[in-house]
Rosetta silent file (secondary structure, phi, psi, omega in degrees, C-alpha in Angstrom):
SEQUENCE: MIVVAVGLQVADADGAEAPVAEAPFGLAWASRTDMPRPALMDHEANITALIYFRGHAPATGADTQEVVLEVCQDEGLQRVIWFSRVLSLPEQSDLYEQILAEGIRRHGTFQPGPYPRSVIWPAGVLLGVRTAAGWGEQIVMVSEGDGFSRCSGRHRLETGHPAIDHVAELFKPSASRPPRIRSQDPAALPHTEQQ
SCORE:     score description
SCORE:     0.000 S_00000001
   1 L     0.000  123.624  179.845  107.399  -46.688  -21.964 S_00000001
   2 L  -117.598  110.797  175.652  105.176  -43.754  -21.059 S_00000001
   3 L  -139.883  126.917  178.267  103.505  -43.885  -17.690 S_00000001
   4 L   -76.429  157.829 -173.177  102.777  -40.835  -15.608 S_00000001
   5 L   -71.149  -12.523 -176.779  103.784  -41.019  -11.990 S_00000001
   6 L  -107.835    1.239  177.942  100.249  -40.804  -10.659 S_00000001
   7 L   165.026 -165.409 -175.602   98.492  -43.500  -12.641 S_00000001
   8 L   -85.502  -17.135 -174.890   97.874  -45.171  -15.963 S_00000001
   9 L   -74.455  132.384  179.852   96.449  -42.178  -17.794 S_00000001
  10 L  -112.768  155.582  179.429   98.842  -40.571  -20.233 S_00000001
  11 E   -84.510  152.238  175.459   98.717  -37.159  -21.795 S_00000001
  12 L   -82.753 -175.338 -175.327   98.215  -36.660  -25.516 S_00000001
  13 L   -61.166  -27.790  179.338  100.628  -34.703  -27.722 S_00000001
  14 L   -86.856    0.223  179.029   99.116  -31.382  -26.613 S_00000001
  15 L    89.816   -2.816  178.920   99.579  -32.245  -22.930 S_00000001
  16 L   -83.728  144.421  177.045   95.883  -32.754  -22.248 S_00000001
  17 E   -69.178  141.191  178.159   94.820  -35.892  -20.418 S_00000001
  18 L   -69.596  155.664  176.602   93.054  -38.403  -22.611 S_00000001
  19 L   -62.275  147.043 -177.899   89.407  -39.137  -21.879 S_00000001
  20 L   -82.777  140.004  176.041   88.913  -41.839  -19.259 S_00000001
  21 L   -68.154  153.291  175.272   87.472  -45.193  -20.282 S_00000001
  22 L   -60.436  150.799  175.489   84.116  -46.199  -18.836 S_00000001
  23 L   -66.874  139.100  179.535   84.294  -48.218  -15.647 S_00000001
  24 H   -68.099  166.680  172.367   84.079  -51.961  -16.364 S_00000001
  25 H    61.923   24.386  179.324   81.205  -54.272  -15.387 S_00000001
  26 H    73.016   12.068  178.239   78.560  -51.545  -15.620 S_00000001
  27 L   -82.598  169.656  179.236   80.019  -49.749  -12.591 S_00000001
  28 L  -123.026  132.129  175.031   80.427  -45.975  -12.355 S_00000001
  29 L   -58.088  145.065  178.220   83.628  -44.121  -11.486 S_00000001
  30 L    79.042   -4.123  179.868   83.369  -42.220   -8.191 S_00000001
  31 L   -65.692  146.170  172.166   80.588  -44.494   -6.935 S_00000001
  32 L  -119.873   -4.567  179.465   80.540  -45.442   -3.269 S_00000001
  33 L  -129.948 -171.789  177.375   77.398  -47.552   -3.548 S_00000001
  34 L    61.501   28.556  174.391   75.839  -49.948   -6.038 S_00000001
  35 L  -114.298  138.206  178.783   78.654  -52.456   -5.662 S_00000001
  36 L   -60.845  158.088  177.253   77.923  -56.066   -4.761 S_00000001
  37 L   -64.716  128.055 -177.987   78.926  -57.327   -1.334 S_00000001
  38 L   -78.258  159.756  173.132   82.572  -58.481   -1.571 S_00000001
  39 L   -74.020  -40.282  179.634   83.880  -61.858   -0.463 S_00000001
  40 E  -144.115  169.444  174.320   86.828  -60.142    1.262 S_00000001
  41 E  -147.699  154.600  172.084   88.304  -56.696    1.628 S_00000001
  42 E  -118.902  153.412  175.236   91.630  -54.981    2.239 S_00000001
  43 E  -142.704  129.172  174.323   92.043  -51.535    3.693 S_00000001
  44 E  -142.583  117.678  178.680   95.116  -49.311    3.630 S_00000001
  45 L    52.929 -118.036 -174.595   94.940  -45.618    4.497 S_00000001
  46 L   -92.387    8.331 -176.686   92.391  -43.984    2.169 S_00000001
  47 E  -122.670  130.570  172.765   91.784  -47.025   -0.080 S_00000001
  48 E  -114.539  127.087  178.407   89.524  -50.002    0.525 S_00000001
  49 E  -100.296  123.449  176.203   89.826  -52.925   -1.887 S_00000001
  50 E   -96.542  126.897 -171.755   86.687  -54.986   -2.427 S_00000001
  51 E  -115.086  128.522 -178.449   87.605  -58.515   -3.534 S_00000001
  52 E  -125.139  133.661  179.926   85.331  -60.782   -5.568 S_00000001
  53 E  -103.187  161.093 -177.664   86.092  -64.365   -6.542 S_00000001
  54 L   -41.043  130.920  175.935   85.065  -66.348   -9.600 S_00000001
  55 L    93.519   -6.374 -179.966   81.343  -66.875   -9.950 S_00000001
  56 E  -121.549  120.668 -176.951   80.263  -63.893   -7.830 S_00000001
  57 L   -50.391  136.244    5.707   79.421  -60.623   -9.591 S_00000001
  58 L   -89.048    7.714 -176.808   81.331  -58.811  -10.920 S_00000001
  59 E   -85.793   61.462  179.657   83.810  -61.752  -11.180 S_00000001
  60 L  -110.386  167.518 -178.465   81.760  -63.686  -13.699 S_00000001
  61 L   108.299  145.156 -173.633   82.755  -65.227  -17.005 S_00000001
  62 L   -60.741  -30.016 -175.811   84.520  -68.446  -17.878 S_00000001
  63 L  -101.310    6.953 -177.670   88.009  -66.917  -17.866 S_00000001
  64 E   -92.065  132.870  174.096   87.671  -64.763  -14.723 S_00000001
  65 E  -103.616  -42.042 -173.245   89.422  -65.714  -11.485 S_00000001
  66 E  -159.603  150.049  173.064   89.093  -62.535   -9.415 S_00000001
  67 E  -131.864  136.680  176.887   88.063  -58.875   -9.580 S_00000001
  68 E  -121.439  127.629  174.709   89.248  -56.150   -7.196 S_00000001
  69 E  -107.465  123.518  177.771   87.477  -52.796   -6.900 S_00000001
  70 E  -101.134  117.972 -177.671   89.526  -50.070   -5.199 S_00000001
  71 E  -108.109  119.910 -179.885   87.339  -47.481   -3.513 S_00000001
  72 E   -87.418  147.010 -176.120   89.023  -44.260   -2.408 S_00000001
  73 L   -55.707  -47.313 -176.992   87.759  -42.463    0.683 S_00000001
  74 L   -98.330  -30.123 -172.917   87.023  -39.172   -1.083 S_00000001
  75 L   -97.964   -5.302 -178.535   86.954  -40.116   -4.778 S_00000001
  76 E    71.864 -152.980 -178.560   84.883  -43.326   -4.603 S_00000001
  77 E   -62.738  122.745 -178.496   85.562  -46.145   -7.080 S_00000001
  78 E  -134.338   -6.484  177.055   88.809  -45.319   -8.909 S_00000001
  79 E  -150.554  137.871  174.466   90.419  -48.619   -9.918 S_00000001
  80 E  -125.878  127.958  179.547   89.168  -51.964  -11.213 S_00000001
  81 E  -120.508  124.762  178.636   91.558  -54.923  -11.507 S_00000001
  82 E  -111.710  132.179  176.556   90.538  -58.069  -13.390 S_00000001
  83 E  -115.745  130.702  173.450   92.502  -61.334  -13.120 S_00000001
  84 E   -74.524  167.313  169.151   92.014  -64.204  -15.532 S_00000001
  85 L   -65.444  165.894  176.670   92.024  -67.776  -14.337 S_00000001
  86 L   -69.222  130.293 -172.064   95.464  -69.427  -14.457 S_00000001
  87 E  -121.567  146.406  169.589   96.118  -70.259  -18.094 S_00000001
  88 L   -73.081  166.360 -176.973   98.452  -72.539  -20.013 S_00000001
  89 H   -58.048  -47.230  178.892  100.633  -70.775  -22.584 S_00000001
  90 H   -62.500  -40.181  178.603   98.407  -71.523  -25.610 S_00000001
  91 H   -63.467  -44.162 -177.967   95.278  -70.435  -23.686 S_00000001
  92 H   -61.933  -44.615 -178.729   97.000  -67.288  -22.452 S_00000001
  93 H   -61.359  -45.557 -179.139   98.160  -66.312  -25.946 S_00000001
  94 H   -63.695  -48.643 -177.921   94.696  -66.769  -27.470 S_00000001
  95 H   -66.566  -40.288  178.768   92.856  -64.905  -24.712 S_00000001
  96 H   -58.581  -45.735 -179.722   95.450  -62.101  -24.611 S_00000001
  97 H   -63.225  -38.692  177.427   95.057  -61.536  -28.357 S_00000001
  98 H   -64.406  -45.366 -179.163   91.248  -61.431  -28.025 S_00000001
  99 H   -67.823  -40.447  178.484   91.401  -58.911  -25.161 S_00000001
 100 H   -60.826  -44.752  179.214   94.032  -56.831  -26.973 S_00000001
 101 H   -61.936  -41.289  178.178   91.854  -56.676  -30.108 S_00000001
 102 H   -67.040  -38.840  176.501   88.849  -55.578  -28.030 S_00000001
 103 H   -61.398  -40.985  177.973   91.021  -52.978  -26.267 S_00000001
 104 H   -65.444  -40.984  179.096   92.114  -51.567  -29.627 S_00000001
 105 H   -61.789  -42.272 -176.900   88.491  -51.479  -30.779 S_00000001
 106 H   -81.584  -39.203 -168.911   87.388  -49.598  -27.645 S_00000001
 107 H  -116.870   -6.193  178.079   90.401  -47.416  -26.848 S_00000001
 108 L    84.309 -147.347 -174.689   92.426  -47.099  -30.059 S_00000001
 109 L   -69.255  138.653  177.560   96.198  -47.138  -30.251 S_00000001
 110 L  -109.697  169.958  175.735   98.169  -48.470  -27.290 S_00000001
 111 E  -123.954  159.130  174.648  101.732  -47.951  -26.129 S_00000001
 112 E   -57.852  139.426 -179.387  104.167  -50.426  -24.579 S_00000001
 113 L   -87.170  177.799 -176.124  103.407  -50.769  -20.879 S_00000001
 114 L   -81.537   -7.337 -176.693  105.768  -50.535  -17.912 S_00000001
 115 L  -119.979  157.330  177.463  105.845  -54.303  -17.267 S_00000001
 116 L   -55.199  138.164  178.375  106.946  -57.224  -19.454 S_00000001
 117 L    56.232   41.810  177.407  104.194  -58.182  -21.926 S_00000001
 118 L  -126.572  153.102  174.071  102.040  -55.190  -21.028 S_00000001
 119 E  -132.644  158.893 -178.295  100.379  -52.426  -23.003 S_00000001
 120 E  -137.501  139.004  175.194   98.729  -49.223  -21.875 S_00000001
 121 E  -105.493  145.791 -179.471   96.011  -47.068  -23.408 S_00000001
 122 L   -58.368  -19.783 -178.620   95.857  -43.298  -22.756 S_00000001
 123 L   -76.137    4.585  178.354   92.346  -43.752  -21.329 S_00000001
 124 L    90.248   35.326 -179.279   93.806  -45.283  -18.145 S_00000001
 125 E  -126.034  132.442  178.165   93.694  -48.978  -19.081 S_00000001
 126 E  -123.592  138.635  174.990   96.572  -51.459  -18.759 S_00000001
 127 E  -124.119  130.122 -179.449   96.702  -55.037  -20.053 S_00000001
 128 E  -152.589  175.057  179.134   99.490  -57.364  -18.953 S_00000001
 129 E  -126.847  135.838  176.387  100.522  -60.927  -18.179 S_00000001
 130 E  -129.454  155.126  175.890  101.992  -62.160  -14.919 S_00000001
 131 E   -75.168  142.487  178.879  103.281  -65.527  -13.779 S_00000001
 132 L   -96.821  153.485  177.201  100.944  -67.378  -11.464 S_00000001
 133 L   -61.159  132.381  179.444  102.054  -69.171   -8.315 S_00000001
 134 L    93.453  -83.749 -178.085  102.852  -72.771   -9.190 S_00000001
 135 L  -147.625  161.898  173.359  102.321  -72.943  -12.953 S_00000001
 136 L    78.918 -171.426 -177.305  100.874  -70.971  -15.807 S_00000001
 137 E  -137.585  161.616  175.189  100.127  -67.319  -16.241 S_00000001
 138 E  -125.061  140.812  170.568   97.342  -64.841  -15.563 S_00000001
 139 E   -88.542  138.598  179.815   96.189  -61.955  -17.687 S_00000001
 140 E  -125.419  133.321  175.517   95.632  -58.801  -15.668 S_00000001
 141 E  -126.038  129.867 -177.954   93.635  -55.777  -16.794 S_00000001
 142 E  -121.767  129.491  175.449   93.641  -52.543  -14.778 S_00000001
 143 E  -123.356  139.784 -179.316   91.300  -49.594  -15.386 S_00000001
 144 E  -125.304  143.790  175.375   91.494  -46.275  -13.531 S_00000001
 145 L   -83.610  170.900 -175.272   89.043  -43.412  -13.093 S_00000001
 146 L   -75.212   -8.059  175.813   89.910  -39.740  -13.513 S_00000001
 147 L   -96.686    5.006 -175.041   90.139  -39.144   -9.744 S_00000001
 148 H   -65.390  -36.651 -178.380   92.790  -41.793   -9.241 S_00000001
 149 H   -62.645  -39.358  176.122   95.750  -39.394   -9.289 S_00000001
 150 H   -63.838  -44.136  179.627   94.253  -37.401   -6.372 S_00000001
 151 H   -61.567  -44.354 -179.650   93.565  -40.628   -4.489 S_00000001
 152 H   -65.049  -38.915  176.983   97.103  -41.891   -5.128 S_00000001
 153 H   -62.799  -42.159  177.856   98.604  -38.586   -3.949 S_00000001
 154 H   -66.230  -38.182  178.638   96.623  -38.753   -0.721 S_00000001
 155 H   -61.879  -40.380  177.748   97.666  -42.383   -0.308 S_00000001
 156 H   -62.091  -42.512  178.910  101.322  -41.325   -0.598 S_00000001
 157 H   -62.309  -36.243 -176.237  100.858  -38.711    2.133 S_00000001
 158 H   -85.880  -25.917 -174.091   99.286  -41.282    4.457 S_00000001
 159 H  -120.019  -19.251 -175.499  101.516  -44.300    3.743 S_00000001
 160 L    93.198   -4.494  175.859  104.747  -43.032    2.172 S_00000001
 161 L  -137.648  146.069  178.230  104.044  -44.765   -1.171 S_00000001
 162 L   -75.411  157.182 -179.751  101.662  -43.904   -4.014 S_00000001
 163 L   -66.431  -19.919  177.490   98.782  -46.242   -4.826 S_00000001
 164 H   -63.524  -23.980  178.330  100.302  -46.914   -8.261 S_00000001
 165 H   -61.120  -25.719 -178.616  102.867  -49.072   -6.452 S_00000001
 166 H   -64.593  -37.150  177.583  100.097  -51.598   -5.814 S_00000001
 167 H   -69.829  -39.795  178.525   99.847  -52.434   -9.531 S_00000001
 168 H   -58.346  -36.921  179.321  103.636  -52.787   -9.789 S_00000001
 169 H   -63.620  -31.294  179.773  103.470  -55.409   -7.023 S_00000001
 170 H   -62.797  -28.476 -174.573  101.047  -57.473   -9.128 S_00000001
 171 L  -100.015    5.019  173.405  103.702  -57.927  -11.804 S_00000001
 172 L   -70.472  158.249  173.482  106.579  -58.948   -9.520 S_00000001
 173 L   -54.201  143.928 -171.394  107.627  -62.615   -9.673 S_00000001
 174 H   -56.470  -34.275 -178.695  105.084  -64.637   -7.694 S_00000001
 175 H   -69.118  -23.088 -176.733  107.586  -65.604   -4.979 S_00000001
 176 H  -104.564    4.325  177.199  108.368  -61.942   -4.193 S_00000001
 177 L   -72.481  137.463  177.546  104.811  -60.559   -4.151 S_00000001
 178 L   -68.984  146.775  177.211  103.772  -59.339   -0.700 S_00000001
 179 L   -68.377  149.810  176.110  100.932  -61.290    0.893 S_00000001
 180 L   -81.837  143.862  172.262   97.556  -59.621    0.944 S_00000001
 181 L  -100.679  116.187 -173.789   96.064  -58.614    4.249 S_00000001
 182 L  -121.499  131.928  174.395   92.402  -59.476    3.966 S_00000001
 183 E   -79.737  143.727  175.496   89.598  -58.742    6.351 S_00000001
 184 L   -94.139    8.534 -175.038   87.087  -61.514    6.850 S_00000001
 185 L  -124.699   75.229  179.444   84.353  -58.983    7.644 S_00000001
 186 H   -66.054  -15.803  178.234   83.120  -57.200    4.509 S_00000001
 187 H   -65.103  -22.706 -179.747   80.020  -56.123    6.446 S_00000001
 188 H   -83.154   -0.069 -175.756   82.227  -53.563    8.211 S_00000001
 189 L   -63.218  124.474  177.748   83.100  -51.917    4.899 S_00000001
 190 L   -77.433  155.588  169.978   82.463  -48.171    4.963 S_00000001
 191 L    66.771   16.743  175.299   80.796  -46.263    2.106 S_00000001
 192 L  -127.275  152.586  175.847   79.223  -49.202    0.282 S_00000001
 193 L   -95.770  114.571 -177.598   75.730  -50.450    0.038 S_00000001
 194 L   -74.505  127.298 -179.430   75.764  -54.145    0.842 S_00000001
 195 L  -109.660    0.000    0.000   73.622  -56.117   -1.596 S_00000001
């Protein structure tokens, strides 16, 4: 398992960082505007998470349950997390294989990821499966921008833990995941243009 301590992006054989994948959903890395108004938001130190639920852009598509955009104070948009709807095992296997094939088409060869049933591409993209509360499983896809390592380092200085720990929490057993602290007032969100 090869994962650098500051994010999902891995270095190639010459030590150079691989090119970063485009931001999903037509978004742009480093953006602080042009994001739809979120349903909810979280804020911790230098990172604000914009949370979108199924049926509200960018969380559209038959298999989408939720999308989280993490906006860093100085670096703008630096992480996008996509959650599938809760799936039965046959559904999960089929959808995982489809997403994996598309990931290979877009990003090339992958490596085993840091979590069970996960893979990682050098471009800063992770695909994995987690158990859902109650029954079934969810597919999770995480994409990071090239400023994420700076954002994560600043987050560590302000909180005592790097922002990469947030992805690790997603893959813990559902009973041991920490609850999210969510603001009910997305209008108070700094640095975004409310649409």
